[in-house]
Amino acid sequence: MEKESRPSWEQPAQFVLACVSYAVGLGNVWRFPYLCQMHGGGGFLIPYLIMLVLEGVPLFYMELAVGQKMRLGSIGAWSAISPYLGGVGIASVVASIYLCLYYNVINAWSFWYLFHSFQEVLPWAECPLNSNHTGYLDECRKATATQYFFYRETLNITSAISDGGGVHVGQALCLLLAWMVVYLCIIRGIASTGKVVYFTATFPYLVLFVYLIRGLTLHGALNGLKYMFTPKLEQLANPTTWINAATQIFYSLGLGFGSLIAFASYNHHNNNFERQAIAVSLINSSTSIFACIVTFSIYGFKATLNYESCLERVKLLLLNTFSLAEDTINVDNITYWITELNKTHPNQFADLLPKLESCDLEAELDTAVEGTGLAFIVYTEAIKNMPLPQLWSVLYFFMLLLLGLGSMLGNVTAVTTPLRDLRFVTHYLSNETTNGLVCLFCLVLGLGFTTRSGNYWLTMFNDYGATFALLLIVLIEIISVCYIYGLEQFAKDIEDMIGHRPNWYWKIVWAIVSPLIIIMLFIFYIINYIMGGTPTYQAWDKDLGQSVTTPYPPYAQAFIILLLVSSIICIPLSALYTYCNRYTDKTDTLPK
Amino acid sequence: MFPRLHFAVCFTAVLGPTLVHTLCPDTADGYKVRLSIKTALGDDAYKWDESEMFLFRATLAFAMRKYNQKPYEVSDVLVCNETQRVSFWFVVTDPENTSELISGKDVERAVRISRNRINNAFLLTDETLEFLNIPPTLAVPAESGTPPWLIVFGVVIGVVGVGIIALLISSFIQKRRKKGVTEGEEEDCEEEACDKGNGVSHPVEEGADGVNRGFVGDIPFTKL
């Protein structure tokens, strides 16, 4: 008989906020606006919301149900469903470990930028001077000051993944701090986590709201918003739009990592998770849309700024070449003057032509950026042009930090909960020690991402570490719940917990629709990977001052395959192991 | 003698303007200057006129004096090819020998040394008062001893470290206390809600008949 019963959340609100904090992460801010832009602005909401209803909410519901029923972490929960499925839980833990390793490095970058915001002149606002002080550094002139700060000062990136480079001490220090903060938040398990999520789940909304007001009042913000809200409905005919919508919902909710199962396992038996599942999924999607509005105001501001600077440069070029008085040309009559000067001085104009830029607002708005490029380069570019940039910078990076930290809490809990389920761990090690060892392990391995080529490895982990494995894990989860465990039994368990059976809609979606969608995503992923040829990455070329598409060297490609396979292989291996155990048990008990 | 002097004066009077014509513009030793007054000052922009040009020549003579201490005069700075843009060429003649030009390199060095003074005389900056082909000397930003980010970092990591140590010590103390208490009285902990370090855990209450009383409310027992 167990003396110590399972810990639980002090309030059901803590559970809901923990799920919100986990699901609402950096992807809502830097991936969704990109997809919106790529797939026709407002029109993208249609496939997004459809996929939310058909795929997002049902799978979320399912994971919470499994966790709350089994009251164990992912390994224990799936072993309880069927002894051969323990591997699914192990695969989830492996995927979570990969995520923990690199995700906190992004938090380290947020810390770095946050600390660097406490200066009179933001370090990414101006290029540093060259050695004889006659101008700016070459690399910085060719790129922009914000790109230079990110690639050179923050990462000190090498030109290829094979160039190792040493550890960037500043990054290593920030990573240490990031892991210490995570440890502080999970030190006593959900007793600590439950209190922290009150803050990590709510404060980002405050910042987003403030940014919304700031963003909407920026000059040129309306250009961005108009661009976003004019739907290009022809994009709906493109299958990639639907695939991307499904993928975004899938990853945005954090399914398959085991975090949701872990959080739900600490619930009381009768907690009404059905309403909570719907609430959290809706909150997550609304946050994405909200962040999209903020991002597009910022985009509009930045694009308008670039467009107007471009016009200024053209005007200056014309004034200087033809020595006209300063106030003859302004932004309104610039096109008139171009045609005038072409007529009156055709030869001189012809010489000028290669240097003459064509300024296009649409083209500026069309440049879509996602990921770290959006968060650390585009946003910082916009912030440095706002009045009182230090304040906005601090607010913004603090928000990024909280979003990332909230997701980290879920990821680490997904690893520590199955560990704490193991009898011998609980017997020999205290909670604080287990959590500390997990954090230390991830810190030490994560230092590899703070080397000069670390960003390339991080991108590799991000693209291949969990993406494929999760699709397979969730597919096996839903199929085993519906067909191995049995949909009827599952419905009965839910009735036991919340008092009523799930209605026909849930059953149809679980049994047929969601698995079909995931199989479709799965096939698409495999086709993309095979047809994509050699996998490539974006290497920063410091002579050109921009990123260059480079193929991965052979050992990196082998490592990619290792990443893809390593979490999935746990599933068949574990099933085989259980089978062998059972077989030897059976032969042992045969009458002699 | 007198006619010769007269002739000499006439000669220089005629030769003077042509001297300017031939000496300026000189691509080897002269420089083109471009001013963008309206861009820099907007509504407060002053009009570029003869007096401003005089100030420019005087400032340049000052810069040359600062550079090699020769007695340069305003007349040693020759200006030509003025445009509406407000751009012009200038050359500097040697005060001891007005038909010779000061070399471009010397002019460049002189301008770079006094660039700040020249800019300030016109309320302009390196970008709005351009000397083409003379690179500006940019001001080195003030560098502090410790980078400011380290200070903030130090504070934050200190606070987090203290927090972790405090929590660890309090857990340790509670465990010690619990161990001391439960060595003799093992039952007590099961009655109350113990903080077992994982969260608040409520032990399952079991009555004498093994029924889980956690979910059963207070049911008044009927007397048989």
Coordinates of C-alpha atoms in Angstrom, one line a residue, chain A residues 92-566:
Chain A
S92 CA 7.4 11.2 -25.5
V93 CA 10.0 11.6 -22.8
V94 CA 12.8 11.4 -25.3
A95 CA 11.1 14.1 -27.5
S96 CA 10.6 16.2 -24.4
I97 CA 14.3 15.9 -23.4
Y98 CA 15.3 17.1 -26.9
L99 CA 13.0 20.0 -26.6
C100 CA 14.2 20.9 -23.1
L101 CA 17.8 20.9 -24.3
Y102 CA 17.4 23.5 -26.9
Y103 CA 14.3 25.5 -25.9
N104 CA 15.9 27.0 -22.9
V105 CA 18.8 28.3 -25.1
I106 CA 16.1 30.5 -26.7
N107 CA 15.2 31.7 -23.2
A108 CA 18.9 32.4 -22.6
W109 CA 18.8 34.7 -25.7
S110 CA 15.8 36.5 -24.3
F111 CA 17.7 37.0 -21.1
W112 CA 20.7 38.3 -23.0
Y113 CA 18.6 40.8 -24.9
L114 CA 16.7 41.8 -21.8
F115 CA 19.9 42.6 -19.9
H116 CA 21.2 44.5 -22.8
S117 CA 18.1 46.7 -22.9
F118 CA 19.3 48.5 -19.8
Q119 CA 21.5 50.9 -21.7
E120 CA 21.1 54.5 -22.8
V121 CA 21.6 53.6 -26.4
L122 CA 20.4 50.1 -27.3
P123 CA 23.3 48.1 -28.6
W124 CA 21.4 46.9 -31.7
A125 CA 20.4 50.5 -32.7
E126 CA 23.8 51.4 -34.1
C127 CA 26.7 49.7 -35.8
P128 CA 29.9 49.6 -33.9
L129 CA 32.8 51.6 -35.4
N130 CA 35.7 50.1 -37.4
S131 CA 39.2 50.1 -36.1
N132 CA 40.3 53.5 -37.4
H133 CA 37.0 55.1 -36.6
T134 CA 36.3 56.3 -40.1
G135 CA 33.1 54.4 -40.5
Y136 CA 31.1 51.3 -39.4
L137 CA 32.2 47.7 -39.4
D138 CA 31.9 46.1 -42.8
E139 CA 29.8 43.2 -41.7
C140 CA 27.4 45.5 -40.0
R141 CA 27.1 47.9 -43.0
K142 CA 26.3 45.1 -45.3
A143 CA 23.7 43.6 -43.0
T144 CA 21.7 45.7 -40.6
A145 CA 22.6 46.7 -37.1
T146 CA 20.0 44.4 -35.6
Q147 CA 21.2 41.4 -37.7
Y148 CA 24.8 42.2 -36.7
F149 CA 23.9 42.3 -33.0
F150 CA 22.1 38.9 -33.3
Y151 CA 24.6 37.0 -35.4
R152 CA 27.8 38.5 -34.2
E153 CA 27.4 39.8 -30.7
T154 CA 24.8 37.5 -29.4
L155 CA 25.8 34.3 -31.1
N156 CA 29.2 35.0 -32.5
I157 CA 28.2 32.6 -35.2
T158 CA 30.6 30.7 -37.4
S159 CA 30.1 30.4 -41.1
A160 CA 29.2 26.7 -41.2
I161 CA 28.0 24.0 -38.9
S162 CA 31.3 22.2 -39.2
D163 CA 33.2 25.2 -37.7
G164 CA 32.9 24.5 -34.0
G165 CA 34.1 27.6 -32.3
G166 CA 34.3 27.8 -28.5
V167 CA 31.6 28.4 -26.0
H168 CA 30.2 31.9 -26.0
V169 CA 30.6 32.8 -22.3
G170 CA 27.8 35.3 -22.2
Q171 CA 25.4 32.8 -23.6
A172 CA 26.6 30.1 -21.2
L173 CA 26.0 32.4 -18.3
C174 CA 22.5 33.2 -19.5
L175 CA 21.7 29.5 -20.0
L176 CA 22.8 28.8 -16.5
L177 CA 20.5 31.6 -15.3
A178 CA 17.7 30.2 -17.4
W179 CA 18.0 26.7 -15.9
M180 CA 18.3 28.2 -12.4
V181 CA 15.0 30.0 -13.0
V182 CA 13.4 26.8 -14.3
Y183 CA 14.7 24.9 -11.3
L184 CA 13.3 27.6 -9.0
C185 CA 9.9 27.2 -10.5
I186 CA 9.7 23.4 -10.4
I187 CA 11.8 22.7 -7.3
R188 CA 8.9 21.3 -5.3
G189 CA 7.0 19.8 -8.2
I190 CA 3.6 21.2 -8.9
A191 CA 3.5 23.0 -5.5
S192 CA 6.0 25.5 -6.9
T193 CA 4.8 25.3 -10.5
G194 CA 1.2 25.9 -9.5
K195 CA 2.1 29.2 -7.9
V196 CA 4.4 30.4 -10.7
V197 CA 1.8 29.8 -13.5
Y198 CA -0.4 32.5 -12.1
F199 CA 2.2 35.0 -13.2
T200 CA 3.6 33.3 -16.4
A201 CA 0.1 32.7 -17.8
T202 CA -1.3 36.2 -17.3
F203 CA 1.5 38.7 -17.5
P204 CA 2.2 38.1 -21.3
Y205 CA -1.4 39.1 -22.0
L206 CA -0.8 42.4 -20.2
V207 CA 2.3 43.1 -22.3
L208 CA 0.5 42.0 -25.5
F209 CA -2.3 44.4 -24.7
V210 CA 0.1 47.3 -24.1
Y211 CA 1.9 46.4 -27.3
L212 CA -1.4 46.4 -29.2
I213 CA -2.1 49.9 -28.1
R214 CA 1.5 51.0 -28.9
G215 CA 1.4 49.1 -32.2
L216 CA -1.9 50.5 -33.4
T217 CA -0.7 54.1 -32.7
L218 CA 2.5 53.6 -34.7
H219 CA 2.9 55.4 -38.0
G220 CA 2.1 53.0 -40.8
A221 CA 0.6 50.3 -38.6
L222 CA -2.6 50.4 -40.6
N223 CA -0.7 49.4 -43.7
G224 CA 0.2 46.2 -42.0
L225 CA -3.3 45.5 -40.7
K226 CA -4.9 46.2 -44.0
Y227 CA -2.4 43.7 -45.5
M228 CA -3.3 41.1 -43.0
F229 CA -7.0 41.5 -43.1
T230 CA -7.5 41.5 -46.8
P231 CA -8.0 37.8 -47.3
K232 CA -6.5 36.2 -50.4
L233 CA -9.0 33.4 -50.6
E234 CA -7.3 31.7 -53.6
Q235 CA -4.8 30.4 -51.0
L236 CA -7.4 28.1 -49.6
A237 CA -7.2 26.0 -52.8
N238 CA -3.5 25.4 -52.0
P239 CA -3.2 22.1 -50.0
T240 CA -0.1 23.5 -48.2
T241 CA -2.4 26.0 -46.5
W242 CA -4.4 23.2 -44.9
I243 CA -1.4 21.2 -44.0
N244 CA 0.2 24.1 -42.4
A245 CA -2.9 25.0 -40.5
A246 CA -3.2 21.4 -39.2
T247 CA 0.5 21.3 -38.3
Q248 CA 0.3 24.6 -36.5
I249 CA -2.6 23.6 -34.4
F250 CA -0.9 20.3 -33.6
Y251 CA 2.4 21.7 -32.4
S252 CA 0.9 24.8 -30.9
L253 CA -1.1 22.8 -28.4
G254 CA 2.0 20.8 -27.4
L255 CA 0.4 17.4 -28.0
G256 CA 2.4 14.2 -27.7
F257 CA 5.2 15.5 -25.4
G258 CA 3.5 14.0 -22.3
S259 CA 3.3 17.4 -20.6
L260 CA -0.5 17.4 -20.7
I261 CA -0.7 13.9 -19.4
A262 CA 1.7 14.9 -16.6
F263 CA -0.3 18.0 -15.6
A264 CA -3.6 16.1 -15.8
S265 CA -2.2 13.3 -13.7
Y266 CA -2.1 15.6 -10.7
N267 CA -5.8 16.4 -11.0
H268 CA -8.6 15.2 -8.7
H269 CA -10.5 12.3 -10.1
N270 CA -13.6 14.3 -10.7
N271 CA -12.1 17.4 -12.2
N272 CA -14.2 18.6 -15.2
F273 CA -11.5 18.6 -17.8
E274 CA -13.8 18.7 -20.8
R275 CA -14.7 22.3 -20.3
Q276 CA -11.0 23.0 -19.4
A277 CA -9.8 21.4 -22.6
I278 CA -12.1 23.5 -24.8
A279 CA -11.2 26.6 -22.8
V280 CA -7.5 26.2 -23.1
S281 CA -7.6 25.3 -26.8
L282 CA -9.7 28.4 -27.5
I283 CA -7.4 30.6 -25.4
N284 CA -4.4 29.3 -27.2
S285 CA -5.9 30.1 -30.7
S286 CA -7.2 33.4 -29.6
T287 CA -3.7 34.4 -28.3
S288 CA -2.3 33.4 -31.7
I289 CA -4.7 35.7 -33.5
F290 CA -4.1 38.5 -30.9
A291 CA -0.4 38.2 -31.4
C292 CA -0.9 38.3 -35.1
I293 CA -2.6 41.6 -34.9
V294 CA 0.2 43.0 -32.8
T295 CA 2.8 41.6 -35.2
F296 CA 1.1 43.0 -38.2
S297 CA 1.0 46.5 -36.8
I298 CA 4.7 46.2 -36.1
Y299 CA 5.3 44.9 -39.6
G300 CA 3.3 47.7 -41.1
F301 CA 5.3 50.2 -39.1
K302 CA 8.6 48.7 -40.1
A303 CA 7.6 48.3 -43.8
T304 CA 6.4 51.9 -43.9
L305 CA 9.6 53.1 -42.3
N306 CA 11.7 51.1 -44.8
Y307 CA 9.7 52.4 -47.7
E308 CA 10.0 56.0 -46.6
S309 CA 13.8 55.6 -46.0
C310 CA 14.0 54.1 -49.5
L311 CA 12.3 57.2 -51.0
E312 CA 14.6 59.5 -49.0
R313 CA 17.6 57.7 -50.4
V314 CA 16.3 58.0 -53.9
K315 CA 15.6 61.7 -53.4
L316 CA 19.0 62.3 -52.1
L317 CA 20.6 60.5 -55.0
L318 CA 18.7 62.6 -57.5
L319 CA 19.5 65.8 -55.6
N320 CA 23.2 65.0 -55.4
T321 CA 23.6 63.8 -59.0
F322 CA 21.8 66.7 -60.6
S323 CA 22.7 69.3 -58.0
L324 CA 19.2 70.6 -57.5
A325 CA 18.2 72.7 -54.5
E326 CA 17.2 70.7 -51.5
D327 CA 13.5 71.5 -51.4
T328 CA 12.7 70.9 -55.1
I329 CA 12.1 67.2 -54.6
N330 CA 10.0 65.7 -51.9
V331 CA 8.2 62.3 -51.5
D332 CA 5.1 63.5 -53.4
N333 CA 6.7 64.6 -56.6
I334 CA 9.5 62.1 -56.7
T335 CA 8.0 60.1 -59.6
Y336 CA 7.4 63.3 -61.6
W337 CA 11.0 64.3 -61.2
I338 CA 12.3 60.9 -62.2
T339 CA 10.5 61.1 -65.5
E340 CA 11.6 64.8 -65.9
L341 CA 15.2 64.2 -65.3
N342 CA 15.1 61.1 -67.6
K343 CA 13.9 63.4 -70.4
T344 CA 16.2 66.4 -69.7
H345 CA 19.4 64.5 -68.9
P346 CA 19.1 61.1 -70.5
N347 CA 22.8 60.2 -70.4
Q348 CA 23.4 61.1 -66.8
F349 CA 20.2 59.4 -65.8
A350 CA 21.3 56.2 -67.6
D351 CA 24.4 56.2 -65.6
L352 CA 22.4 56.6 -62.4
L353 CA 20.0 53.8 -63.2
P354 CA 21.8 50.9 -61.5
K355 CA 22.0 52.8 -58.2
L356 CA 18.4 53.9 -58.3
E357 CA 16.3 51.7 -56.0
S358 CA 12.7 51.0 -56.7
C359 CA 10.7 51.6 -53.5
D360 CA 7.6 49.4 -53.1
L361 CA 5.5 49.2 -49.9
E362 CA 3.9 45.9 -51.0
A363 CA 7.2 44.3 -51.4
E364 CA 8.3 45.4 -48.0
L365 CA 5.1 43.9 -46.5
D366 CA 5.6 40.7 -48.4
T367 CA 8.9 39.9 -46.7
A368 CA 7.7 37.3 -44.3
V369 CA 9.9 36.3 -41.5
E370 CA 9.4 33.6 -38.8
G371 CA 11.1 32.1 -35.9
T372 CA 14.1 33.7 -34.2
G373 CA 14.5 36.1 -37.1
L374 CA 11.1 37.6 -36.4
A375 CA 11.5 37.7 -32.6
F376 CA 15.1 38.9 -32.4
I377 CA 15.7 40.9 -35.6
V378 CA 12.5 42.3 -37.0
Y379 CA 10.9 43.2 -33.7
T380 CA 14.1 44.7 -32.3
E381 CA 14.4 46.7 -35.6
A382 CA 10.9 48.1 -34.9
I383 CA 11.5 48.7 -31.2
K384 CA 14.7 50.8 -31.8
N385 CA 12.6 53.3 -33.8
M386 CA 9.9 53.7 -31.2
P387 CA 10.1 56.6 -28.7
L388 CA 11.5 55.3 -25.4
P389 CA 12.9 52.2 -26.9
Q390 CA 14.5 50.8 -23.7
L391 CA 11.1 50.5 -22.0
W392 CA 9.5 48.7 -25.0
S393 CA 12.5 46.5 -25.3
V394 CA 12.4 45.4 -21.7
L395 CA 8.7 44.8 -21.8
Y396 CA 9.0 42.8 -25.0
F397 CA 11.8 40.5 -23.9
F398 CA 10.3 40.0 -20.5
M399 CA 7.1 38.8 -22.3
L400 CA 9.2 36.4 -24.5
L401 CA 10.9 35.1 -21.4
L402 CA 7.6 34.4 -19.7
L403 CA 6.1 32.7 -22.8
G404 CA 9.2 30.5 -23.1
L405 CA 9.4 29.8 -19.4
G406 CA 5.8 28.7 -19.2
S407 CA 6.4 26.2 -22.0
M408 CA 9.6 25.0 -20.3
L409 CA 7.7 24.2 -17.1
G410 CA 5.5 21.9 -19.1
N411 CA 8.4 20.3 -20.9
V412 CA 10.4 19.7 -17.8
T413 CA 7.4 18.3 -15.9
A414 CA 6.9 15.9 -18.8
V415 CA 10.3 14.5 -18.0
T416 CA 10.2 14.6 -14.2
T417 CA 6.7 13.1 -13.7
P418 CA 7.5 9.7 -15.3
L419 CA 10.8 9.7 -13.4
R420 CA 9.0 10.3 -10.1
D421 CA 6.6 7.5 -11.0
L422 CA 9.5 5.0 -10.8
R423 CA 9.5 3.4 -7.4
F424 CA 13.3 3.4 -6.9
V425 CA 13.6 7.1 -7.8
T426 CA 11.1 8.1 -5.2
H427 CA 12.7 5.9 -2.7
Y428 CA 16.3 7.1 -3.0
L429 CA 16.0 10.7 -4.2
S430 CA 13.9 13.5 -2.9
N431 CA 11.8 15.6 -5.2
E432 CA 14.2 18.5 -5.1
T433 CA 17.1 16.2 -6.0
T434 CA 15.4 14.6 -9.0
N435 CA 14.3 17.9 -10.4
G436 CA 17.8 19.3 -9.8
L437 CA 19.5 16.4 -11.5
V438 CA 17.2 16.8 -14.6
C439 CA 18.0 20.5 -14.8
L440 CA 21.7 19.9 -14.4
F441 CA 21.7 17.2 -17.1
C442 CA 19.9 19.5 -19.5
L443 CA 22.1 22.4 -18.7
V444 CA 25.3 20.5 -19.3
L445 CA 24.2 19.1 -22.6
G446 CA 22.6 22.4 -23.5
L447 CA 26.0 24.1 -23.3
G448 CA 26.6 22.6 -26.7
F449 CA 24.1 25.0 -28.1
T450 CA 25.9 28.0 -26.7
T451 CA 29.0 27.3 -28.9
R452 CA 29.6 29.5 -31.9
S453 CA 28.0 27.0 -34.2
G454 CA 25.3 26.2 -31.7
N455 CA 22.5 28.0 -33.5
Y456 CA 22.9 25.6 -36.4
W457 CA 22.5 22.6 -34.2
L458 CA 19.6 24.3 -32.5
T459 CA 17.8 24.8 -35.8
M460 CA 18.5 21.1 -36.6
F461 CA 17.0 20.0 -33.3
N462 CA 14.0 22.3 -33.8
D463 CA 13.3 21.1 -37.3
Y464 CA 13.9 17.3 -36.8
G465 CA 14.1 16.5 -33.1
A466 CA 10.4 16.3 -32.2
T467 CA 8.4 17.1 -35.3
F468 CA 8.2 13.7 -36.9
A469 CA 8.2 11.7 -33.6
L470 CA 5.2 13.7 -32.3
L471 CA 3.0 12.9 -35.3
L472 CA 3.7 9.2 -34.9
I473 CA 3.3 9.3 -31.1
V474 CA -0.1 11.1 -31.2
L475 CA -1.3 8.8 -34.0
I476 CA -0.4 5.7 -31.9
E477 CA -2.0 7.4 -28.9
I478 CA -5.4 8.0 -30.6
I479 CA -5.5 4.7 -32.3
S480 CA -4.6 2.8 -29.1
V481 CA -7.2 4.7 -27.1
C482 CA -9.9 4.1 -29.7
Y483 CA -9.2 0.6 -30.8
I484 CA -6.9 -1.1 -28.3
Y485 CA -8.3 0.3 -25.1
G486 CA -11.7 0.7 -26.7
L487 CA -13.8 3.7 -27.3
E488 CA -16.6 2.4 -25.1
Q489 CA -14.3 1.8 -22.2
F490 CA -12.8 5.2 -22.6
A491 CA -16.3 6.8 -22.7
K492 CA -17.2 5.0 -19.5
D493 CA -14.0 6.2 -17.8
I494 CA -14.8 9.7 -18.8
E495 CA -18.4 9.3 -17.4
D496 CA -16.9 8.0 -14.2
M497 CA -14.7 11.1 -13.9
I498 CA -16.9 14.0 -15.1
G499 CA -20.4 12.6 -14.8
H500 CA -21.5 12.4 -18.4
R501 CA -20.4 10.5 -21.5
P502 CA -18.7 12.3 -24.4
N503 CA -21.2 12.9 -27.1
W504 CA -21.3 11.5 -30.6
Y505 CA -19.2 14.3 -32.0
W506 CA -16.2 13.5 -29.9
K507 CA -16.4 9.8 -30.6
I508 CA -16.5 10.3 -34.4
V509 CA -13.7 12.8 -34.3
W510 CA -11.5 10.5 -32.1
A511 CA -12.2 7.4 -34.1
I512 CA -12.1 8.6 -37.6
V513 CA -11.4 12.3 -38.3
S514 CA -8.4 13.1 -36.2
P515 CA -6.5 9.9 -37.1
L516 CA -7.1 10.6 -40.8
I517 CA -5.8 14.1 -40.4
I518 CA -2.7 13.0 -38.6
I519 CA -2.0 10.2 -41.2
M520 CA -2.3 12.9 -43.9
L521 CA 0.2 15.1 -42.1
F522 CA 2.5 12.1 -41.6
I523 CA 2.5 11.2 -45.2
F524 CA 3.0 14.8 -46.2
Y525 CA 6.0 15.1 -43.9
I526 CA 7.6 11.9 -45.3
I527 CA 7.0 13.0 -48.9
N528 CA 8.5 16.4 -48.1
Y529 CA 11.5 14.9 -46.5
I530 CA 12.3 12.5 -49.3
M531 CA 11.5 14.9 -52.1
G532 CA 13.4 17.8 -50.4
G533 CA 16.7 16.4 -51.4
T534 CA 19.7 17.1 -49.2
P535 CA 18.5 18.9 -46.1
T536 CA 19.9 22.5 -46.0
Y537 CA 20.3 25.2 -43.4
Q538 CA 20.8 28.9 -43.4
A539 CA 24.4 29.7 -42.7
W540 CA 25.4 33.3 -41.9
D541 CA 28.0 34.6 -44.3
K542 CA 29.8 37.5 -42.7
D543 CA 31.4 38.8 -45.9
L544 CA 28.1 39.1 -47.6
G545 CA 26.2 40.1 -44.5
Q546 CA 23.3 37.7 -45.1
S547 CA 22.2 34.1 -44.7
V548 CA 23.1 31.6 -47.3
T549 CA 21.4 28.3 -48.0
T550 CA 24.0 25.6 -47.4
P551 CA 23.6 21.8 -47.5
Y552 CA 24.3 19.8 -44.3
P553 CA 27.6 17.9 -44.3
P554 CA 27.2 14.1 -44.3
Y555 CA 27.8 13.6 -40.5
A556 CA 25.1 16.2 -39.8
Q557 CA 22.7 14.4 -42.1
A558 CA 23.4 11.2 -40.3
F559 CA 22.7 13.0 -37.0
I560 CA 19.4 14.2 -38.4
I561 CA 18.4 10.6 -39.1
L562 CA 19.5 9.6 -35.6
L563 CA 17.3 12.4 -34.2
L564 CA 14.3 11.3 -36.2
V565 CA 14.7 7.7 -35.4
S566 CA 15.9 7.8 -31.8

